Amino acid sequence: MIDRPTVDRILDAANIVDVISEYVTLRKAGTSYKGLCPFHDDRTPSFSVSPAKGVYKCFSCGEAGNVVNFIMKHDQMTYPEALKVLAKKYGIEEVHERELTNEEKQQENERESMFLVNEWAAKYFHNLLINNIDGKTIGLQYFRSRGFRDDIIEKFQLGFCLTGMQE
Ligand code: ZN
């Protein structure tokens, strides 16, 4: 875990044009820089970097983000790994990687298991809604009558609970 002040120092220090120039040949074009996009097979320079905004964007494939996102995407790294690359480049020594306390670890585990249970339950009830005869005739009809479109029902994994299951 890298602490917040260190993250801020890294983000302040990192110059997006410098960093991306290590991977992509950039040419100045007005207030921004242009180059060939490293994320798709680019023939015209559709990749643009704005030093003022600290962001990059490809006008062809839509890839966009800040300097950390670029490294994450380009080198398939996690957020902390990408931050470390930048810290190293800019000589920012104090990358505190604090060990989690036991209490924090436990909270982390609980959050993780709650998430898994929720995910399981959402799938379970959504499956009932879509495949169970009562789910289809009662639940799905109800959602549709309330104006929920099927893609919305799918997107939010709306579900149905059979009678007798509530207890
Ligand atoms: Zn692209």
PDB file of C-alpha atoms and ligand atoms in Angstrom:
ATOM      1  CA  MET A   1       0.000   0.000   0.000  1.00  0.00           C
ATOM      2  CA  ILE A   2       1.514   3.304  -1.086  1.00  0.00           C
ATOM      3  CA  ASP A   3       0.435   6.154   1.139  1.00  0.00           C
ATOM      4  CA  ARG A   4      -1.540   9.088  -0.226  1.00  0.00           C
ATOM      5  CA  PRO A   5       1.137  11.824   0.115  1.00  0.00           C
ATOM      6  CA  THR A   6       3.592   9.654  -1.835  1.00  0.00           C
ATOM      7  CA  VAL A   7       0.998   8.989  -4.523  1.00  0.00           C
ATOM      8  CA  ASP A   8       0.427  12.744  -4.828  1.00  0.00           C
ATOM      9  CA  ARG A   9       4.172  13.412  -5.081  1.00  0.00           C
ATOM     10  CA  ILE A  10       4.491  10.806  -7.833  1.00  0.00           C
ATOM     11  CA  LEU A  11       1.533  12.235  -9.768  1.00  0.00           C
ATOM     12  CA  ASP A  12       2.903  15.785  -9.397  1.00  0.00           C
ATOM     13  CA  ALA A  13       6.329  14.747 -10.614  1.00  0.00           C
ATOM     14  CA  ALA A  14       5.228  12.615 -13.547  1.00  0.00           C
ATOM     15  CA  ASN A  15       5.236  14.441 -16.859  1.00  0.00           C
ATOM     16  CA  ILE A  16       2.883  12.588 -19.188  1.00  0.00           C
ATOM     17  CA  VAL A  17       4.715  13.672 -22.363  1.00  0.00           C
ATOM     18  CA  ASP A  18       8.083  12.505 -20.977  1.00  0.00           C
ATOM     19  CA  VAL A  19       6.693   9.178 -19.864  1.00  0.00           C
ATOM     20  CA  ILE A  20       4.757   8.371 -23.036  1.00  0.00           C
ATOM     21  CA  SER A  21       7.699   9.500 -25.206  1.00  0.00           C
ATOM     22  CA  GLU A  22       9.562   6.489 -23.903  1.00  0.00           C
ATOM     23  CA  TYR A  23       7.032   4.287 -25.683  1.00  0.00           C
ATOM     24  CA  VAL A  24       5.657   6.397 -28.526  1.00  0.00           C
ATOM     25  CA  THR A  25       7.300   8.926 -30.844  1.00  0.00           C
ATOM     26  CA  LEU A  26       5.377  12.125 -30.171  1.00  0.00           C
ATOM     27  CA  ARG A  27       5.294  15.279 -32.274  1.00  0.00           C
ATOM     28  CA  LYS A  28       4.077  18.596 -31.021  1.00  0.00           C
ATOM     29  CA  ALA A  29       0.795  19.685 -32.580  1.00  0.00           C
ATOM     30  CA  GLY A  30      -0.511  22.928 -31.116  1.00  0.00           C
ATOM     31  CA  THR A  31      -0.888  22.544 -27.367  1.00  0.00           C
ATOM     32  CA  SER A  32      -0.824  18.769 -27.507  1.00  0.00           C
ATOM     33  CA  TYR A  33       1.345  15.998 -28.896  1.00  0.00           C
ATOM     34  CA  LYS A  34       0.443  13.409 -31.500  1.00  0.00           C
ATOM     35  CA  GLY A  35       1.740   9.970 -32.320  1.00  0.00           C
ATOM     36  CA  LEU A  36       0.859   6.502 -33.489  1.00  0.00           C
ATOM     37  CA  CYS A  37      -1.404   4.764 -30.999  1.00  0.00           C
ATOM     38  CA  PRO A  38       0.313   1.840 -29.246  1.00  0.00           C
ATOM     39  CA  PHE A  39      -3.023   0.215 -28.430  1.00  0.00           C
ATOM     40  CA  HIS A  40      -4.269  -0.510 -31.928  1.00  0.00           C
ATOM     41  CA  ASP A  41      -2.829  -0.916 -35.401  1.00  0.00           C
ATOM     42  CA  ASP A  42      -2.574   2.791 -36.133  1.00  0.00           C
ATOM     43  CA  ARG A  43      -1.596   4.159 -39.544  1.00  0.00           C
ATOM     44  CA  THR A  44      -2.382   7.815 -39.029  1.00  0.00           C
ATOM     45  CA  PRO A  45      -1.341   9.472 -35.765  1.00  0.00           C
ATOM     46  CA  SER A  46      -4.642   9.310 -33.904  1.00  0.00           C
ATOM     47  CA  PHE A  47      -3.042   9.217 -30.472  1.00  0.00           C
ATOM     48  CA  SER A  48      -3.003  12.556 -28.687  1.00  0.00           C
ATOM     49  CA  VAL A  49      -1.372  13.606 -25.408  1.00  0.00           C
ATOM     50  CA  SER A  50      -2.368  16.764 -23.584  1.00  0.00           C
ATOM     51  CA  PRO A  51       0.307  17.925 -21.120  1.00  0.00           C
ATOM     52  CA  ALA A  52      -2.032  20.634 -19.827  1.00  0.00           C
ATOM     53  CA  LYS A  53      -4.726  18.138 -18.872  1.00  0.00           C
ATOM     54  CA  GLY A  54      -2.313  15.319 -18.078  1.00  0.00           C
ATOM     55  CA  VAL A  55      -4.251  12.871 -20.217  1.00  0.00           C
ATOM     56  CA  TYR A  56      -3.872  10.845 -23.393  1.00  0.00           C
ATOM     57  CA  LYS A  57      -6.582   9.837 -25.812  1.00  0.00           C
ATOM     58  CA  CYS A  58      -6.744   7.831 -29.001  1.00  0.00           C
ATOM     59  CA  PHE A  59      -9.329   9.202 -31.407  1.00  0.00           C
ATOM     60  CA  SER A  60      -9.474   5.887 -33.258  1.00  0.00           C
ATOM     61  CA  CYS A  61      -9.771   3.177 -30.633  1.00  0.00           C
ATOM     62  CA  GLY A  62     -10.892   5.379 -27.739  1.00  0.00           C
ATOM     63  CA  GLU A  63      -8.159   4.398 -25.280  1.00  0.00           C
ATOM     64  CA  ALA A  64      -7.752   7.229 -22.801  1.00  0.00           C
ATOM     65  CA  GLY A  65      -6.486   7.998 -19.333  1.00  0.00           C
ATOM     66  CA  ASN A  66      -3.752   9.614 -17.285  1.00  0.00           C
ATOM     67  CA  VAL A  67      -0.079   8.744 -17.056  1.00  0.00           C
ATOM     68  CA  VAL A  68      -0.660   5.910 -14.577  1.00  0.00           C
ATOM     69  CA  ASN A  69      -3.388   4.377 -16.757  1.00  0.00           C
ATOM     70  CA  PHE A  70      -1.020   4.481 -19.715  1.00  0.00           C
ATOM     71  CA  ILE A  71       1.642   2.413 -17.958  1.00  0.00           C
ATOM     72  CA  MET A  72      -0.964   0.023 -16.516  1.00  0.00           C
ATOM     73  CA  LYS A  73      -2.450  -0.565 -19.947  1.00  0.00           C
ATOM     74  CA  HIS A  74       0.791  -0.599 -21.908  1.00  0.00           C
ATOM     75  CA  ASP A  75       2.786  -2.845 -19.574  1.00  0.00           C
ATOM     76  CA  GLN A  76      -0.161  -4.722 -18.113  1.00  0.00           C
ATOM     77  CA  MET A  77       0.537  -3.595 -14.596  1.00  0.00           C
ATOM     78  CA  THR A  78      -1.595  -2.953 -11.540  1.00  0.00           C
ATOM     79  CA  TYR A  79      -2.070   0.589 -10.242  1.00  0.00           C
ATOM     80  CA  PRO A  80       0.577   0.259  -7.470  1.00  0.00           C
ATOM     81  CA  GLU A  81       3.067  -1.333  -9.877  1.00  0.00           C
ATOM     82  CA  ALA A  82       2.641   1.531 -12.338  1.00  0.00           C
ATOM     83  CA  LEU A  83       3.097   4.053  -9.544  1.00  0.00           C
ATOM     84  CA  LYS A  84       6.339   2.337  -8.576  1.00  0.00           C
ATOM     85  CA  VAL A  85       7.660   2.604 -12.125  1.00  0.00           C
ATOM     86  CA  LEU A  86       7.007   6.348 -12.010  1.00  0.00           C
ATOM     87  CA  ALA A  87       8.487   6.717  -8.527  1.00  0.00           C
ATOM     88  CA  LYS A  88      11.657   5.065  -9.753  1.00  0.00           C
ATOM     89  CA  LYS A  89      11.846   7.228 -12.872  1.00  0.00           C
ATOM     90  CA  TYR A  90      11.455  10.446 -10.867  1.00  0.00           C
ATOM     91  CA  GLY A  91      13.666   9.387  -7.985  1.00  0.00           C
ATOM     92  CA  ILE A  92      10.918   9.437  -5.422  1.00  0.00           C
ATOM     93  CA  GLU A  93      12.374   7.187  -2.770  1.00  0.00           C
ATOM     94  CA  GLU A  94       9.744   6.946  -0.144  1.00  0.00           C
ATOM     95  CA  VAL A  95       7.355   4.487  -1.625  1.00  0.00           C
ATOM     96  CA  HIS A  96       5.858   3.349   1.639  1.00  0.00           C
ATOM     97  CA  GLU A  97       4.556  -0.098   1.321  1.00  0.00           C
ATOM     98  CA  ARG A  98       2.883  -0.402   4.628  1.00  0.00           C
ATOM     99  CA  GLU A  99       1.927  -3.903   5.739  1.00  0.00           C
ATOM    100  CA  LEU A 100      -1.747  -4.140   6.565  1.00  0.00           C
ATOM    101  CA  THR A 101      -2.489  -4.625  10.252  1.00  0.00           C
ATOM    102  CA  ASN A 102      -4.291  -7.814  11.255  1.00  0.00           C
ATOM    103  CA  GLU A 103      -7.463  -5.843  11.769  1.00  0.00           C
ATOM    104  CA  GLU A 104      -7.214  -4.336   8.302  1.00  0.00           C
ATOM    105  CA  LYS A 105      -6.514  -7.745   6.801  1.00  0.00           C
ATOM    106  CA  GLN A 106      -9.610  -9.128   8.460  1.00  0.00           C
ATOM    107  CA  GLN A 107     -11.744  -6.246   7.191  1.00  0.00           C
ATOM    108  CA  GLU A 108     -10.342  -6.845   3.751  1.00  0.00           C
ATOM    109  CA  ASN A 109     -11.251 -10.543   3.932  1.00  0.00           C
ATOM    110  CA  GLU A 110     -14.748  -9.799   5.167  1.00  0.00           C
ATOM    111  CA  ARG A 111     -15.317  -7.325   2.386  1.00  0.00           C
ATOM    112  CA  GLU A 112     -14.055  -9.873  -0.092  1.00  0.00           C
ATOM    113  CA  SER A 113     -16.362 -12.630   1.170  1.00  0.00           C
ATOM    114  CA  MET A 114     -19.373 -10.294   1.318  1.00  0.00           C
ATOM    115  CA  PHE A 115     -18.655  -9.392  -2.252  1.00  0.00           C
ATOM    116  CA  LEU A 116     -18.504 -13.041  -3.304  1.00  0.00           C
ATOM    117  CA  VAL A 117     -21.733 -13.859  -1.464  1.00  0.00           C
ATOM    118  CA  ASN A 118     -23.499 -10.893  -3.047  1.00  0.00           C
ATOM    119  CA  GLU A 119     -22.258 -11.849  -6.444  1.00  0.00           C
ATOM    120  CA  TRP A 120     -23.395 -15.423  -5.973  1.00  0.00           C
ATOM    121  CA  ALA A 121     -26.826 -14.316  -4.719  1.00  0.00           C
ATOM    122  CA  ALA A 122     -27.278 -11.857  -7.575  1.00  0.00           C
ATOM    123  CA  LYS A 123     -26.526 -14.595 -10.123  1.00  0.00           C
ATOM    124  CA  TYR A 124     -28.771 -17.065  -8.331  1.00  0.00           C
ATOM    125  CA  PHE A 125     -31.816 -14.796  -8.188  1.00  0.00           C
ATOM    126  CA  HIS A 126     -31.212 -13.439 -11.654  1.00  0.00           C
ATOM    127  CA  ASN A 127     -31.130 -16.996 -12.964  1.00  0.00           C
ATOM    128  CA  LEU A 128     -34.495 -17.682 -11.254  1.00  0.00           C
ATOM    129  CA  LEU A 129     -35.966 -14.594 -12.882  1.00  0.00           C
ATOM    130  CA  ILE A 130     -34.829 -15.592 -16.347  1.00  0.00           C
ATOM    131  CA  ASN A 131     -35.206 -19.382 -16.262  1.00  0.00           C
ATOM    132  CA  ASN A 132     -37.707 -20.350 -13.582  1.00  0.00           C
ATOM    133  CA  ILE A 133     -41.338 -20.577 -14.688  1.00  0.00           C
ATOM    134  CA  ASP A 134     -42.585 -18.424 -11.769  1.00  0.00           C
ATOM    135  CA  GLY A 135     -39.682 -16.071 -12.251  1.00  0.00           C
ATOM    136  CA  LYS A 136     -40.623 -15.611 -15.871  1.00  0.00           C
ATOM    137  CA  THR A 137     -44.393 -15.343 -15.457  1.00  0.00           C
ATOM    138  CA  ILE A 138     -44.427 -13.266 -12.260  1.00  0.00           C
ATOM    139  CA  GLY A 139     -41.084 -11.541 -11.830  1.00  0.00           C
ATOM    140  CA  LEU A 140     -40.141 -10.783 -15.383  1.00  0.00           C
ATOM    141  CA  GLN A 141     -43.705  -9.729 -16.279  1.00  0.00           C
ATOM    142  CA  TYR A 142     -43.686  -7.408 -13.290  1.00  0.00           C
ATOM    143  CA  PHE A 143     -40.417  -5.738 -14.232  1.00  0.00           C
ATOM    144  CA  ARG A 144     -41.579  -5.369 -17.826  1.00  0.00           C
ATOM    145  CA  SER A 145     -44.913  -3.920 -16.710  1.00  0.00           C
ATOM    146  CA  ARG A 146     -42.943  -1.368 -14.675  1.00  0.00           C
ATOM    147  CA  GLY A 147     -41.111  -0.359 -17.804  1.00  0.00           C
ATOM    148  CA  PHE A 148     -37.781  -2.131 -17.239  1.00  0.00           C
ATOM    149  CA  ARG A 149     -36.255  -3.037 -20.569  1.00  0.00           C
ATOM    150  CA  ASP A 150     -34.623  -6.470 -20.864  1.00  0.00           C
ATOM    151  CA  ASP A 151     -31.146  -5.001 -21.319  1.00  0.00           C
ATOM    152  CA  ILE A 152     -31.601  -3.049 -18.061  1.00  0.00           C
ATOM    153  CA  ILE A 153     -32.785  -6.197 -16.266  1.00  0.00           C
ATOM    154  CA  GLU A 154     -29.654  -7.923 -17.553  1.00  0.00           C
ATOM    155  CA  LYS A 155     -27.318  -5.033 -16.775  1.00  0.00           C
ATOM    156  CA  PHE A 156     -28.415  -4.668 -13.148  1.00  0.00           C
ATOM    157  CA  GLN A 157     -28.854  -8.431 -12.697  1.00  0.00           C
ATOM    158  CA  LEU A 158     -32.356  -7.985 -11.345  1.00  0.00           C
ATOM    159  CA  GLY A 159     -33.598 -11.120  -9.687  1.00  0.00           C
ATOM    160  CA  PHE A 160     -36.628 -12.995  -8.466  1.00  0.00           C
ATOM    161  CA  CYS A 161     -37.184 -14.792  -5.163  1.00  0.00           C
ATOM    162  CA  LEU A 162     -39.516 -17.815  -5.068  1.00  0.00           C
ATOM    163  CA  THR A 163     -42.259 -17.837  -2.410  1.00  0.00           C
ATOM    164  CA  GLY A 164     -41.216 -19.872   0.582  1.00  0.00           C
ATOM    165  CA  MET A 165     -37.630 -18.729   0.213  1.00  0.00           C
ATOM    166  CA  GLN A 166     -38.028 -15.504   2.117  1.00  0.00           C
ATOM    167  CA  GLU A 167     -38.008 -17.056   5.586  1.00  0.00           C
TER     168      GLU A 167
HETATM  169 ZN    ZN B   1      -5.755   3.602 -30.519  1.00  0.00          ZN
END
